Every structure is written in C-alpha cells, then in structure tokens.
Coordinates of C-alpha atoms in Angstrom, one line a residue:
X861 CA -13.7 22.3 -18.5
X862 CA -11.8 19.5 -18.8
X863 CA -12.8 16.3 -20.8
X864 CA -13.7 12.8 -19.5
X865 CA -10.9 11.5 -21.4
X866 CA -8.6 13.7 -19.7
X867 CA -10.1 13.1 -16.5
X868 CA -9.7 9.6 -16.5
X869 CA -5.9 9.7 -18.1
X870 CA -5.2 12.0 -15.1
X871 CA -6.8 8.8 -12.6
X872 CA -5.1 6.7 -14.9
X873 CA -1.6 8.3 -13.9
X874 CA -2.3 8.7 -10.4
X875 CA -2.9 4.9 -10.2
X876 CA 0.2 4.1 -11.8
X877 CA 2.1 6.1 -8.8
X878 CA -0.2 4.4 -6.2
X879 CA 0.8 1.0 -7.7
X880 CA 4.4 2.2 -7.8
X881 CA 4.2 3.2 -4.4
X882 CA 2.7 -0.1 -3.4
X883 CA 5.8 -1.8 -3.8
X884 CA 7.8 0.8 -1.7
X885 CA 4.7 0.4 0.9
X886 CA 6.5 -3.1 2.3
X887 CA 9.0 -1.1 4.1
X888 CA 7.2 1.9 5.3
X889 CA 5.0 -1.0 7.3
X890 CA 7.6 -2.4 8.3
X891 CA 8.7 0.6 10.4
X892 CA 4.9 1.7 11.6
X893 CA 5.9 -1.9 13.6
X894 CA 8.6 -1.0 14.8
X895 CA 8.1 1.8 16.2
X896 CA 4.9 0.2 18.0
X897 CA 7.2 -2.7 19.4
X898 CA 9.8 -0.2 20.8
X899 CA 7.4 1.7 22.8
X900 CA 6.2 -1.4 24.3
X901 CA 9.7 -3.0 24.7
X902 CA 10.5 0.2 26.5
X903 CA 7.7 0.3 28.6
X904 CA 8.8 -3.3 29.5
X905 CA 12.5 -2.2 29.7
X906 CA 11.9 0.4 32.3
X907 CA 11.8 -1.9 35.0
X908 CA 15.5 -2.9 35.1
X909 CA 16.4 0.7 33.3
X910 CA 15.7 4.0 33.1
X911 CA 17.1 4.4 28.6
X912 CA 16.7 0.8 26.6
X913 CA 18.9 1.7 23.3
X914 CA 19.6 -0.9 20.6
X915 CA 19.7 -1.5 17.1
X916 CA 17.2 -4.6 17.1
X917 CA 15.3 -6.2 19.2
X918 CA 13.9 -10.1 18.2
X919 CA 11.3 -11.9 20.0
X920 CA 11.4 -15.7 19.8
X921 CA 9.1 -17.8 21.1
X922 CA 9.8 -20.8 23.5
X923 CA 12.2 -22.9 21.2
X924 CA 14.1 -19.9 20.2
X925 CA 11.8 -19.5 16.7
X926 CA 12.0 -15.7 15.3
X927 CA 8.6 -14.5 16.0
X928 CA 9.0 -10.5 15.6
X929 CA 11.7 -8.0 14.7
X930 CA 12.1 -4.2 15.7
X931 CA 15.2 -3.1 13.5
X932 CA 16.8 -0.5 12.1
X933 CA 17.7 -1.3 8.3
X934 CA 20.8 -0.8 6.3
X935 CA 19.2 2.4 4.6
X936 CA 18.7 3.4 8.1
X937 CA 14.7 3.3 8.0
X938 CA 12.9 1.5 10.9
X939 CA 10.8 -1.6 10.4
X940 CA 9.2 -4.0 12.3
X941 CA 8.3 -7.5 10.9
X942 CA 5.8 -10.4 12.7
X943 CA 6.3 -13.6 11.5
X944 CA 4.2 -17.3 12.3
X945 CA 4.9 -20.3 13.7
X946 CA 6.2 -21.3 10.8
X947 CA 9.2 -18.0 10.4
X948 CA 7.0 -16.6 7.8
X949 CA 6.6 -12.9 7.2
X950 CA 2.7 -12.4 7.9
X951 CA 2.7 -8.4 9.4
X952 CA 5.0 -5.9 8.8
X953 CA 5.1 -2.0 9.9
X954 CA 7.5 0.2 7.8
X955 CA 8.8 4.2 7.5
X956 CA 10.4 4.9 4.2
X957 CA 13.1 7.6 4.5
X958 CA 11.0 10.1 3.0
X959 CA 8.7 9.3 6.3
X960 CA 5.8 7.5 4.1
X961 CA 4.7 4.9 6.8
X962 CA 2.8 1.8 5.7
X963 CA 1.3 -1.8 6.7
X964 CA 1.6 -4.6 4.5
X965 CA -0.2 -8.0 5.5
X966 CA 1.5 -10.9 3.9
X967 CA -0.6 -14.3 3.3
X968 CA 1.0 -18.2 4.5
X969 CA 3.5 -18.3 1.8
X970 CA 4.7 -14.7 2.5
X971 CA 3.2 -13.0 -0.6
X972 CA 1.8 -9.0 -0.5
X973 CA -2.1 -9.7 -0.5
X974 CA -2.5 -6.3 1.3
X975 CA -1.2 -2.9 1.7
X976 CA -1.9 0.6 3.2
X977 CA 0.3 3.8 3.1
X978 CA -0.3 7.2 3.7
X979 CA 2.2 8.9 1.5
X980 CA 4.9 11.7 1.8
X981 CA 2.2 13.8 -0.3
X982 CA -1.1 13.5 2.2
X983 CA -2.6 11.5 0.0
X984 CA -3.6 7.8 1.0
X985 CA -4.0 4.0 -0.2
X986 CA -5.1 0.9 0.6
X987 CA -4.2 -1.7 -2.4
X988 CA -5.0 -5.7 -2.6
X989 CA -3.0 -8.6 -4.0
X990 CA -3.7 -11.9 -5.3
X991 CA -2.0 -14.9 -4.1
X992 CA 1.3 -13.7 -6.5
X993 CA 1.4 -10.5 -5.8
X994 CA -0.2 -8.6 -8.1
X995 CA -2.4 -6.0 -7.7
X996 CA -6.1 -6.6 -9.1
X997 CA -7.9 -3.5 -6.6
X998 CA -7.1 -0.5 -5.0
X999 CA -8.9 2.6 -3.4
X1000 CA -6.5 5.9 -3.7
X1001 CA -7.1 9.4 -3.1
X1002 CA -5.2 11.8 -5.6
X1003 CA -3.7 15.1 -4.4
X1004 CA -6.4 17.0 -5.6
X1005 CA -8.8 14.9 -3.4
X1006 CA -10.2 12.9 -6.4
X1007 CA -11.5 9.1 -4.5
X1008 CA -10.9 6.0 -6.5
X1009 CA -12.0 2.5 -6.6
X1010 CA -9.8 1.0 -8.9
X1011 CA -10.1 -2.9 -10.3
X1012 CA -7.2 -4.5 -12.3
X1013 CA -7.1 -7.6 -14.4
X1014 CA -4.8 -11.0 -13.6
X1015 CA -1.8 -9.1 -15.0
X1016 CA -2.2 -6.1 -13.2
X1017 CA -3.5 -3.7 -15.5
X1018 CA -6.3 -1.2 -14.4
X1019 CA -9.1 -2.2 -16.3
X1020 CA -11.9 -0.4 -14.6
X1021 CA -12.3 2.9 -12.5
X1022 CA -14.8 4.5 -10.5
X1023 CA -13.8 8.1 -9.2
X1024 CA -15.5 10.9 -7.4
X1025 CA -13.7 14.1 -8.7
X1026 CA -13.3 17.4 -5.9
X1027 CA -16.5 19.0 -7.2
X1028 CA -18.3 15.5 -6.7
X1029 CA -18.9 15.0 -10.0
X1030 CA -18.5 10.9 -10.3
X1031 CA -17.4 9.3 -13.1
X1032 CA -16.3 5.7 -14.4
X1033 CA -13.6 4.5 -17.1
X1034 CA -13.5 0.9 -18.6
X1035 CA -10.4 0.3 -20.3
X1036 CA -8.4 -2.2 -22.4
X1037 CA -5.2 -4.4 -21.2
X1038 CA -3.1 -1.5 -22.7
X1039 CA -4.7 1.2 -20.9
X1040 CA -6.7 2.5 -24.0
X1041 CA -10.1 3.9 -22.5
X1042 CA -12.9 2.0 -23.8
X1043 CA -16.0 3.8 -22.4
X1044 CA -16.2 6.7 -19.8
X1045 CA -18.9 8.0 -17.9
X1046 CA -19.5 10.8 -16.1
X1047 CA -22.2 12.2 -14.5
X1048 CA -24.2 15.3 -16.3
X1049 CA -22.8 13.9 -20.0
X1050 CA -24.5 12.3 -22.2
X1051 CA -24.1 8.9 -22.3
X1052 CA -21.8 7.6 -25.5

C-alpha cells in the first residue's frame, strides 16, 4: 500500500504540471474562440459565398475599435481573443499544437484570473488567479482519476490539498512555503 506521504508527493507533482500547464492554457483558449467565431463568420459568409477562407478575421465595433480576433498564430495554432471597450484582452479561446484546448478569462487590466483546459492526456483543470497572476486555487484531476482541490499561498505555492484518490479513499496534505508536508490525513489512518 502506498504511504500518505507518498500519496500526497504524487498530488504534489501532478499540481506542479497543472500549474505548468496553466500558463500554456492562454493559448489553447484562445483557439476554443476561434474556432467558435469561424463557424459563425461562416454561417454569416454563406450568403455572398459558398467557402469563406482567411487567415483572420477582426471584428471592430462602430469607430473601427478591435473588439474580437479569429487568427491563426505564427506557431500555426488557432486562437480567438475578445476584447472590451477599452481594447483589453477579457476572453480568449485557444488550441495548443498538441490539441490541448483551453479558456482563459482575463480581468480589466488583462491579467489571468481564470483558466480551464482539458489536456492532451484526458485529464482536466480549472485553475484561479489573483489580480497578478498567480495562482492561489485549483481543482485537477490526475491521470489516474485522483480529484483535487488545491489552495496556494500569495506566492503561489500549494499550501493545502484535499484529494479523493481512485479507490475513494480521501485525504488532505497541509504543507509549508517549500512544499515540505506538514500534516496529512487520510481517511482509515490514525490521525498523527
């Protein structure tokens, strides 16, 4: 059987790739967007021709104000970005080249306060920002269908874990700003 402490290193490491992944997740939302816009755009398109083929659509508003972009990026991924009133990145849809797809949802100044990706592996995320970009919460599933809540202090280390392992066993870490485990728990041990 394998210990808590192992248990929860193994969490521990599948929330570092779920915060790595994170950052990647900006792009694959971007393309989720895009591809959403271009059906639409050739719905519209279909009117005044039968194949609408481009490499980026914009929609501005009235005054000619970038509102929304369907494009295909220099790495030759698809994105699609919405943007307010005031040209500000607030939605964007991406699909990473490995396919990942994501949604990232920016706040007023443009900053990552929320992100959700379904990754090349099956597994899924949905991870939450404070106002500079750093993660402080996240809810993962690991590839051997382990659920997470995950909560993470102002600098962005994980500093507490709740997880419900494949045999529904559920268990909870507490640990220190270096990732040391201070206290585990885990149902049907004794408590420490």
């Amino acid at each position: 059987m394998i210990s808590t402490e192992l248990r929860l290193e193994n969490l521990e490491n599948s929330l570092r790739r779920l915060e790595r992944r994170a950052r990647r997740w900006r792009g694959v939302a971007i393309a989720l967007g895009g591809l959403t816009a271009a059906v639409a755009l050739t719905g519209a398109a279909r009117e005044a021709a039968t194949v609408l083929t481009a490499q980026e659509f914009r929609l501005t508003d009235k005054s000619g104000n970038l509102r929304g972009s369907l494009t295909m990026r220099e790495d030759g991924t698809p994105g699609l970005a919405l943007f307010d009133a005031q040209k500000r990145l607030r939605l964007s849809l991406d699909l990473a080249a490995d396919g990942a797809p994501g949604v990232n949802l920016h706040s007023a100044t443009g900053t990552l306060r929320g992100a959700l990706a379904v990754r090349p592996d099956g597994t899924s995320g949905i991870a939450l920002f404070d106002d500079r970009g750093v993660i402080r919460a996240s809810i993962d599933q690991g590839t051997d269908l382990t659920a997470g809540l995950n909560i993470y202090d102002t600098q962005g280390a994980l500093r507490a874990a709740l997880a419900v392992r494949p045999d529904d066993t559920p268990a909870v870490g507490l640990f220190s700003p270096q990732g040391a485990v201070l206290e585990s728990f885990e149902a049907g041990q004794p408590a420490p």
